[in-house]
């Protein structure tokens, strides 16, 4: 005699959540590897910085395309295009630190290690405790907008103190984004693994750059 056991709504929801989580971390790993490859390529070719306008147009254009096609196979194409492009922007920045500081390699590796530790710790905390961090959403959006505009102002008007403050803000905001996005996946608020991957990738990218800038100021040897 065969028994047919129908899946309960709760178990079906758990399976769906686990699938989104698994796909997100799989895609995130692949995009980080691809981004590292393009960054290494840019370093090897000694590419010059792309400039603020090209970087902004490329980033927001590819971000829009990735979001628009996030429910189709084209979304995968655009997310790799986006993360590959961001890797190209990262290569010249790393080269600058390697040439500007005698301990440049140490600074880059420390920033990379710090980024990894923060991401693993915060993701692990959100996954283990399963706390709902959705309340952070509005605060993070406003904070990121303010920090972004302040960063552009610091760049245009060459205000080093403001740049440092923005870097500190971004470290806190990106840490909050990691908690928020992981929580959204766990509690079913985010069901699209492409969009979840974008959010986590951008958080990791900005976290690394912010840590690198602070380390360069406070720990760099000219």
mmCIF file with all atom_site columns, C-alpha atoms in Angstrom, residues 54-208:
data_model
loop_
_atom_site.group_PDB
_atom_site.id
_atom_site.type_symbol
_atom_site.label_atom_id
_atom_site.label_alt_id
_atom_site.label_comp_id
_atom_site.label_asym_id
_atom_site.label_entity_id
_atom_site.label_seq_id
_atom_site.pdbx_PDB_ins_code
_atom_site.Cartn_x
_atom_site.Cartn_y
_atom_site.Cartn_z
_atom_site.occupancy
_atom_site.B_iso_or_equiv
_atom_site.pdbx_formal_charge
_atom_site.auth_seq_id
_atom_site.auth_comp_id
_atom_site.auth_asym_id
_atom_site.auth_atom_id
_atom_site.pdbx_PDB_model_num
ATOM 1   C CA . UNK A 1 54  ? 31.771 56.079 -17.540 1.00 0.00 ? 54  UNK A CA 1
ATOM 2   C CA . UNK A 1 55  ? 31.592 54.102 -14.303 1.00 0.00 ? 55  UNK A CA 1
ATOM 3   C CA . UNK A 1 56  ? 28.199 55.553 -13.354 1.00 0.00 ? 56  UNK A CA 1
ATOM 4   C CA . UNK A 1 57  ? 26.688 55.105 -16.813 1.00 0.00 ? 57  UNK A CA 1
ATOM 5   C CA . UNK A 1 58  ? 28.021 51.565 -17.103 1.00 0.00 ? 58  UNK A CA 1
ATOM 6   C CA . UNK A 1 59  ? 26.942 50.574 -13.604 1.00 0.00 ? 59  UNK A CA 1
ATOM 7   C CA . UNK A 1 60  ? 23.421 52.019 -13.651 1.00 0.00 ? 60  UNK A CA 1
ATOM 8   C CA . UNK A 1 61  ? 22.824 50.954 -17.250 1.00 0.00 ? 61  UNK A CA 1
ATOM 9   C CA . UNK A 1 62  ? 23.786 47.326 -16.588 1.00 0.00 ? 62  UNK A CA 1
ATOM 10  C CA . UNK A 1 63  ? 21.979 47.389 -13.244 1.00 0.00 ? 63  UNK A CA 1
ATOM 11  C CA . UNK A 1 64  ? 18.794 48.522 -14.973 1.00 0.00 ? 64  UNK A CA 1
ATOM 12  C CA . UNK A 1 65  ? 19.135 45.816 -17.633 1.00 0.00 ? 65  UNK A CA 1
ATOM 13  C CA . UNK A 1 66  ? 19.803 43.122 -15.030 1.00 0.00 ? 66  UNK A CA 1
ATOM 14  C CA . UNK A 1 67  ? 16.787 44.170 -12.987 1.00 0.00 ? 67  UNK A CA 1
ATOM 15  C CA . UNK A 1 68  ? 14.532 44.418 -16.053 1.00 0.00 ? 68  UNK A CA 1
ATOM 16  C CA . UNK A 1 69  ? 15.412 40.893 -17.223 1.00 0.00 ? 69  UNK A CA 1
ATOM 17  C CA . UNK A 1 70  ? 15.811 39.336 -13.772 1.00 0.00 ? 70  UNK A CA 1
ATOM 18  C CA . UNK A 1 71  ? 13.037 36.829 -14.480 1.00 0.00 ? 71  UNK A CA 1
ATOM 19  C CA . UNK A 1 72  ? 14.600 35.506 -17.682 1.00 0.00 ? 72  UNK A CA 1
ATOM 20  C CA . UNK A 1 73  ? 17.839 33.920 -18.852 1.00 0.00 ? 73  UNK A CA 1
ATOM 21  C CA . UNK A 1 74  ? 18.988 37.343 -20.080 1.00 0.00 ? 74  UNK A CA 1
ATOM 22  C CA . UNK A 1 75  ? 19.204 38.362 -16.431 1.00 0.00 ? 75  UNK A CA 1
ATOM 23  C CA . UNK A 1 76  ? 22.103 35.950 -15.994 1.00 0.00 ? 76  UNK A CA 1
ATOM 24  C CA . UNK A 1 77  ? 23.878 37.444 -18.998 1.00 0.00 ? 77  UNK A CA 1
ATOM 25  C CA . UNK A 1 78  ? 23.486 40.975 -17.689 1.00 0.00 ? 78  UNK A CA 1
ATOM 26  C CA . UNK A 1 79  ? 24.509 40.152 -14.119 1.00 0.00 ? 79  UNK A CA 1
ATOM 27  C CA . UNK A 1 80  ? 27.789 38.734 -15.396 1.00 0.00 ? 80  UNK A CA 1
ATOM 28  C CA . UNK A 1 81  ? 28.184 41.788 -17.624 1.00 0.00 ? 81  UNK A CA 1
ATOM 29  C CA . UNK A 1 82  ? 27.578 44.018 -14.590 1.00 0.00 ? 82  UNK A CA 1
ATOM 30  C CA . UNK A 1 83  ? 29.938 42.210 -12.225 1.00 0.00 ? 83  UNK A CA 1
ATOM 31  C CA . UNK A 1 84  ? 32.566 41.875 -14.952 1.00 0.00 ? 84  UNK A CA 1
ATOM 32  C CA . UNK A 1 85  ? 32.354 45.617 -15.599 1.00 0.00 ? 85  UNK A CA 1
ATOM 33  C CA . UNK A 1 86  ? 32.696 46.335 -11.881 1.00 0.00 ? 86  UNK A CA 1
ATOM 34  C CA . UNK A 1 87  ? 35.769 44.121 -11.835 1.00 0.00 ? 87  UNK A CA 1
ATOM 35  C CA . UNK A 1 88  ? 37.263 46.249 -14.621 1.00 0.00 ? 88  UNK A CA 1
ATOM 36  C CA . UNK A 1 89  ? 36.676 49.375 -12.520 1.00 0.00 ? 89  UNK A CA 1
ATOM 37  C CA . UNK A 1 90  ? 38.291 47.696 -9.520  1.00 0.00 ? 90  UNK A CA 1
ATOM 38  C CA . UNK A 1 91  ? 41.530 46.680 -11.256 1.00 0.00 ? 91  UNK A CA 1
ATOM 39  C CA . UNK A 1 92  ? 42.937 50.231 -11.734 1.00 0.00 ? 92  UNK A CA 1
ATOM 40  C CA . UNK A 1 93  ? 42.047 51.118 -8.127  1.00 0.00 ? 93  UNK A CA 1
ATOM 41  C CA . UNK A 1 94  ? 43.963 48.124 -6.768  1.00 0.00 ? 94  UNK A CA 1
ATOM 42  C CA . UNK A 1 95  ? 46.918 48.941 -9.032  1.00 0.00 ? 95  UNK A CA 1
ATOM 43  C CA . UNK A 1 96  ? 46.916 52.475 -7.635  1.00 0.00 ? 96  UNK A CA 1
ATOM 44  C CA . UNK A 1 97  ? 47.196 51.175 -4.062  1.00 0.00 ? 97  UNK A CA 1
ATOM 45  C CA . UNK A 1 98  ? 49.912 48.715 -5.027  1.00 0.00 ? 98  UNK A CA 1
ATOM 46  C CA . UNK A 1 99  ? 51.998 51.473 -6.606  1.00 0.00 ? 99  UNK A CA 1
ATOM 47  C CA . UNK A 1 100 ? 51.219 54.256 -4.106  1.00 0.00 ? 100 UNK A CA 1
ATOM 48  C CA . UNK A 1 101 ? 52.053 52.333 -0.926  1.00 0.00 ? 101 UNK A CA 1
ATOM 49  C CA . UNK A 1 102 ? 55.049 50.168 -0.119  1.00 0.00 ? 102 UNK A CA 1
ATOM 50  C CA . UNK A 1 103 ? 52.698 47.880 1.835   1.00 0.00 ? 103 UNK A CA 1
ATOM 51  C CA . UNK A 1 104 ? 50.036 48.008 -0.870  1.00 0.00 ? 104 UNK A CA 1
ATOM 52  C CA . UNK A 1 105 ? 49.784 44.221 -1.174  1.00 0.00 ? 105 UNK A CA 1
ATOM 53  C CA . UNK A 1 106 ? 49.221 43.962 2.568   1.00 0.00 ? 106 UNK A CA 1
ATOM 54  C CA . UNK A 1 107 ? 46.514 46.652 2.455   1.00 0.00 ? 107 UNK A CA 1
ATOM 55  C CA . UNK A 1 108 ? 44.646 44.930 -0.386  1.00 0.00 ? 108 UNK A CA 1
ATOM 56  C CA . UNK A 1 109 ? 44.822 41.502 1.253   1.00 0.00 ? 109 UNK A CA 1
ATOM 57  C CA . UNK A 1 110 ? 43.734 42.922 4.621   1.00 0.00 ? 110 UNK A CA 1
ATOM 58  C CA . UNK A 1 111 ? 40.748 44.670 3.012   1.00 0.00 ? 111 UNK A CA 1
ATOM 59  C CA . UNK A 1 112 ? 39.882 41.478 1.142   1.00 0.00 ? 112 UNK A CA 1
ATOM 60  C CA . UNK A 1 113 ? 40.146 39.369 4.278   1.00 0.00 ? 113 UNK A CA 1
ATOM 61  C CA . UNK A 1 114 ? 38.166 41.885 6.321   1.00 0.00 ? 114 UNK A CA 1
ATOM 62  C CA . UNK A 1 115 ? 35.416 41.915 3.711   1.00 0.00 ? 115 UNK A CA 1
ATOM 63  C CA . UNK A 1 116 ? 35.240 38.121 3.762   1.00 0.00 ? 116 UNK A CA 1
ATOM 64  C CA . UNK A 1 117 ? 35.104 37.951 7.560   1.00 0.00 ? 117 UNK A CA 1
ATOM 65  C CA . UNK A 1 118 ? 32.380 40.603 7.797   1.00 0.00 ? 118 UNK A CA 1
ATOM 66  C CA . UNK A 1 119 ? 30.260 38.963 5.098   1.00 0.00 ? 119 UNK A CA 1
ATOM 67  C CA . UNK A 1 120 ? 30.558 35.454 6.551   1.00 0.00 ? 120 UNK A CA 1
ATOM 68  C CA . UNK A 1 121 ? 29.929 36.660 10.111  1.00 0.00 ? 121 UNK A CA 1
ATOM 69  C CA . UNK A 1 122 ? 26.861 38.741 9.243   1.00 0.00 ? 122 UNK A CA 1
ATOM 70  C CA . UNK A 1 123 ? 25.380 36.157 6.870   1.00 0.00 ? 123 UNK A CA 1
ATOM 71  C CA . UNK A 1 124 ? 25.996 33.429 9.433   1.00 0.00 ? 124 UNK A CA 1
ATOM 72  C CA . UNK A 1 125 ? 24.329 35.507 12.133  1.00 0.00 ? 125 UNK A CA 1
ATOM 73  C CA . UNK A 1 126 ? 21.251 36.165 9.988   1.00 0.00 ? 126 UNK A CA 1
ATOM 74  C CA . UNK A 1 127 ? 21.018 32.507 8.936   1.00 0.00 ? 127 UNK A CA 1
ATOM 75  C CA . UNK A 1 128 ? 21.543 31.156 12.448  1.00 0.00 ? 128 UNK A CA 1
ATOM 76  C CA . UNK A 1 129 ? 19.283 33.487 14.403  1.00 0.00 ? 129 UNK A CA 1
ATOM 77  C CA . UNK A 1 130 ? 16.732 33.847 11.568  1.00 0.00 ? 130 UNK A CA 1
ATOM 78  C CA . UNK A 1 131 ? 15.895 37.324 12.879  1.00 0.00 ? 131 UNK A CA 1
ATOM 79  C CA . UNK A 1 132 ? 13.792 39.562 10.679  1.00 0.00 ? 132 UNK A CA 1
ATOM 80  C CA . UNK A 1 133 ? 15.814 42.622 9.628   1.00 0.00 ? 133 UNK A CA 1
ATOM 81  C CA . UNK A 1 134 ? 13.187 43.976 7.226   1.00 0.00 ? 134 UNK A CA 1
ATOM 82  C CA . UNK A 1 135 ? 12.808 47.021 9.487   1.00 0.00 ? 135 UNK A CA 1
ATOM 83  C CA . UNK A 1 136 ? 16.220 48.190 8.230   1.00 0.00 ? 136 UNK A CA 1
ATOM 84  C CA . UNK A 1 137 ? 14.989 48.607 4.645   1.00 0.00 ? 137 UNK A CA 1
ATOM 85  C CA . UNK A 1 138 ? 13.857 52.226 4.718   1.00 0.00 ? 138 UNK A CA 1
ATOM 86  C CA . UNK A 1 139 ? 16.791 53.425 6.821   1.00 0.00 ? 139 UNK A CA 1
ATOM 87  C CA . UNK A 1 140 ? 19.311 51.707 4.540   1.00 0.00 ? 140 UNK A CA 1
ATOM 88  C CA . UNK A 1 141 ? 17.817 53.165 1.358   1.00 0.00 ? 141 UNK A CA 1
ATOM 89  C CA . UNK A 1 142 ? 17.915 56.710 2.741   1.00 0.00 ? 142 UNK A CA 1
ATOM 90  C CA . UNK A 1 143 ? 21.382 56.189 4.230   1.00 0.00 ? 143 UNK A CA 1
ATOM 91  C CA . UNK A 1 144 ? 22.809 54.842 0.968   1.00 0.00 ? 144 UNK A CA 1
ATOM 92  C CA . UNK A 1 145 ? 21.357 57.756 -1.009  1.00 0.00 ? 145 UNK A CA 1
ATOM 93  C CA . UNK A 1 146 ? 22.829 60.287 1.432   1.00 0.00 ? 146 UNK A CA 1
ATOM 94  C CA . UNK A 1 147 ? 26.229 58.537 1.480   1.00 0.00 ? 147 UNK A CA 1
ATOM 95  C CA . UNK A 1 148 ? 26.243 58.278 -2.326  1.00 0.00 ? 148 UNK A CA 1
ATOM 96  C CA . UNK A 1 149 ? 25.555 61.989 -2.792  1.00 0.00 ? 149 UNK A CA 1
ATOM 97  C CA . UNK A 1 150 ? 28.078 62.888 -0.096  1.00 0.00 ? 150 UNK A CA 1
ATOM 98  C CA . UNK A 1 151 ? 30.671 60.710 -1.833  1.00 0.00 ? 151 UNK A CA 1
ATOM 99  C CA . UNK A 1 152 ? 30.115 62.489 -5.146  1.00 0.00 ? 152 UNK A CA 1
ATOM 100 C CA . UNK A 1 153 ? 30.390 65.847 -3.358  1.00 0.00 ? 153 UNK A CA 1
ATOM 101 C CA . UNK A 1 154 ? 33.630 64.805 -1.649  1.00 0.00 ? 154 UNK A CA 1
ATOM 102 C CA . UNK A 1 155 ? 35.046 63.707 -5.017  1.00 0.00 ? 155 UNK A CA 1
ATOM 103 C CA . UNK A 1 156 ? 34.038 66.856 -6.885  1.00 0.00 ? 156 UNK A CA 1
ATOM 104 C CA . UNK A 1 157 ? 35.181 69.291 -4.202  1.00 0.00 ? 157 UNK A CA 1
ATOM 105 C CA . UNK A 1 158 ? 38.181 67.197 -3.059  1.00 0.00 ? 158 UNK A CA 1
ATOM 106 C CA . UNK A 1 159 ? 37.295 66.998 0.643   1.00 0.00 ? 159 UNK A CA 1
ATOM 107 C CA . UNK A 1 160 ? 39.399 64.166 2.182   1.00 0.00 ? 160 UNK A CA 1
ATOM 108 C CA . UNK A 1 161 ? 37.648 64.274 5.568   1.00 0.00 ? 161 UNK A CA 1
ATOM 109 C CA . UNK A 1 162 ? 34.251 63.818 3.926   1.00 0.00 ? 162 UNK A CA 1
ATOM 110 C CA . UNK A 1 163 ? 35.600 60.926 1.845   1.00 0.00 ? 163 UNK A CA 1
ATOM 111 C CA . UNK A 1 164 ? 36.721 59.161 5.022   1.00 0.00 ? 164 UNK A CA 1
ATOM 112 C CA . UNK A 1 165 ? 33.356 59.788 6.651   1.00 0.00 ? 165 UNK A CA 1
ATOM 113 C CA . UNK A 1 166 ? 31.588 58.374 3.587   1.00 0.00 ? 166 UNK A CA 1
ATOM 114 C CA . UNK A 1 167 ? 33.791 55.273 3.679   1.00 0.00 ? 167 UNK A CA 1
ATOM 115 C CA . UNK A 1 168 ? 32.876 54.730 7.325   1.00 0.00 ? 168 UNK A CA 1
ATOM 116 C CA . UNK A 1 169 ? 29.191 55.215 6.504   1.00 0.00 ? 169 UNK A CA 1
ATOM 117 C CA . UNK A 1 170 ? 29.369 52.720 3.658   1.00 0.00 ? 170 UNK A CA 1
ATOM 118 C CA . UNK A 1 171 ? 30.964 50.067 5.868   1.00 0.00 ? 171 UNK A CA 1
ATOM 119 C CA . UNK A 1 172 ? 28.037 50.344 8.285   1.00 0.00 ? 172 UNK A CA 1
ATOM 120 C CA . UNK A 1 173 ? 25.416 50.596 5.537   1.00 0.00 ? 173 UNK A CA 1
ATOM 121 C CA . UNK A 1 174 ? 26.760 47.656 3.523   1.00 0.00 ? 174 UNK A CA 1
ATOM 122 C CA . UNK A 1 175 ? 26.950 45.559 6.677   1.00 0.00 ? 175 UNK A CA 1
ATOM 123 C CA . UNK A 1 176 ? 23.310 46.409 7.269   1.00 0.00 ? 176 UNK A CA 1
ATOM 124 C CA . UNK A 1 177 ? 22.480 45.501 3.660   1.00 0.00 ? 177 UNK A CA 1
ATOM 125 C CA . UNK A 1 178 ? 24.013 42.045 4.095   1.00 0.00 ? 178 UNK A CA 1
ATOM 126 C CA . UNK A 1 179 ? 21.846 41.435 7.158   1.00 0.00 ? 179 UNK A CA 1
ATOM 127 C CA . UNK A 1 180 ? 18.779 42.859 5.420   1.00 0.00 ? 180 UNK A CA 1
ATOM 128 C CA . UNK A 1 181 ? 19.141 40.942 2.154   1.00 0.00 ? 181 UNK A CA 1
ATOM 129 C CA . UNK A 1 182 ? 19.923 37.641 3.863   1.00 0.00 ? 182 UNK A CA 1
ATOM 130 C CA . UNK A 1 183 ? 16.909 38.149 6.111   1.00 0.00 ? 183 UNK A CA 1
ATOM 131 C CA . UNK A 1 184 ? 14.723 38.919 3.097   1.00 0.00 ? 184 UNK A CA 1
ATOM 132 C CA . UNK A 1 185 ? 15.690 35.614 1.476   1.00 0.00 ? 185 UNK A CA 1
ATOM 133 C CA . UNK A 1 186 ? 15.128 33.620 4.673   1.00 0.00 ? 186 UNK A CA 1
ATOM 134 C CA . UNK A 1 187 ? 11.694 35.106 5.335   1.00 0.00 ? 187 UNK A CA 1
ATOM 135 C CA . UNK A 1 188 ? 10.485 35.015 1.732   1.00 0.00 ? 188 UNK A CA 1
ATOM 136 C CA . UNK A 1 189 ? 10.691 38.732 1.080   1.00 0.00 ? 189 UNK A CA 1
ATOM 137 C CA . UNK A 1 190 ? 13.065 38.137 -1.841  1.00 0.00 ? 190 UNK A CA 1
ATOM 138 C CA . UNK A 1 191 ? 12.264 35.234 -4.156  1.00 0.00 ? 191 UNK A CA 1
ATOM 139 C CA . UNK A 1 192 ? 14.430 36.231 -7.142  1.00 0.00 ? 192 UNK A CA 1
ATOM 140 C CA . UNK A 1 193 ? 17.968 34.953 -6.723  1.00 0.00 ? 193 UNK A CA 1
ATOM 141 C CA . UNK A 1 194 ? 19.343 37.270 -9.424  1.00 0.00 ? 194 UNK A CA 1
ATOM 142 C CA . UNK A 1 195 ? 18.137 40.371 -7.584  1.00 0.00 ? 195 UNK A CA 1
ATOM 143 C CA . UNK A 1 196 ? 19.369 38.938 -4.280  1.00 0.00 ? 196 UNK A CA 1
ATOM 144 C CA . UNK A 1 197 ? 22.786 38.302 -5.832  1.00 0.00 ? 197 UNK A CA 1
ATOM 145 C CA . UNK A 1 198 ? 23.017 41.868 -7.146  1.00 0.00 ? 198 UNK A CA 1
ATOM 146 C CA . UNK A 1 199 ? 22.298 43.293 -3.709  1.00 0.00 ? 199 UNK A CA 1
ATOM 147 C CA . UNK A 1 200 ? 24.880 41.101 -1.963  1.00 0.00 ? 200 UNK A CA 1
ATOM 148 C CA . UNK A 1 201 ? 27.509 41.639 -4.675  1.00 0.00 ? 201 UNK A CA 1
ATOM 149 C CA . UNK A 1 202 ? 27.181 45.435 -4.544  1.00 0.00 ? 202 UNK A CA 1
ATOM 150 C CA . UNK A 1 203 ? 27.373 45.289 -0.735  1.00 0.00 ? 203 UNK A CA 1
ATOM 151 C CA . UNK A 1 204 ? 30.583 43.236 -0.887  1.00 0.00 ? 204 UNK A CA 1
ATOM 152 C CA . UNK A 1 205 ? 32.092 45.483 -3.586  1.00 0.00 ? 205 UNK A CA 1
ATOM 153 C CA . UNK A 1 206 ? 31.437 48.700 -1.656  1.00 0.00 ? 206 UNK A CA 1
ATOM 154 C CA . UNK A 1 207 ? 32.503 47.117 1.623   1.00 0.00 ? 207 UNK A CA 1
ATOM 155 C CA . UNK A 1 208 ? 35.859 46.137 0.123   1.00 0.00 ? 208 UNK A CA 1
#
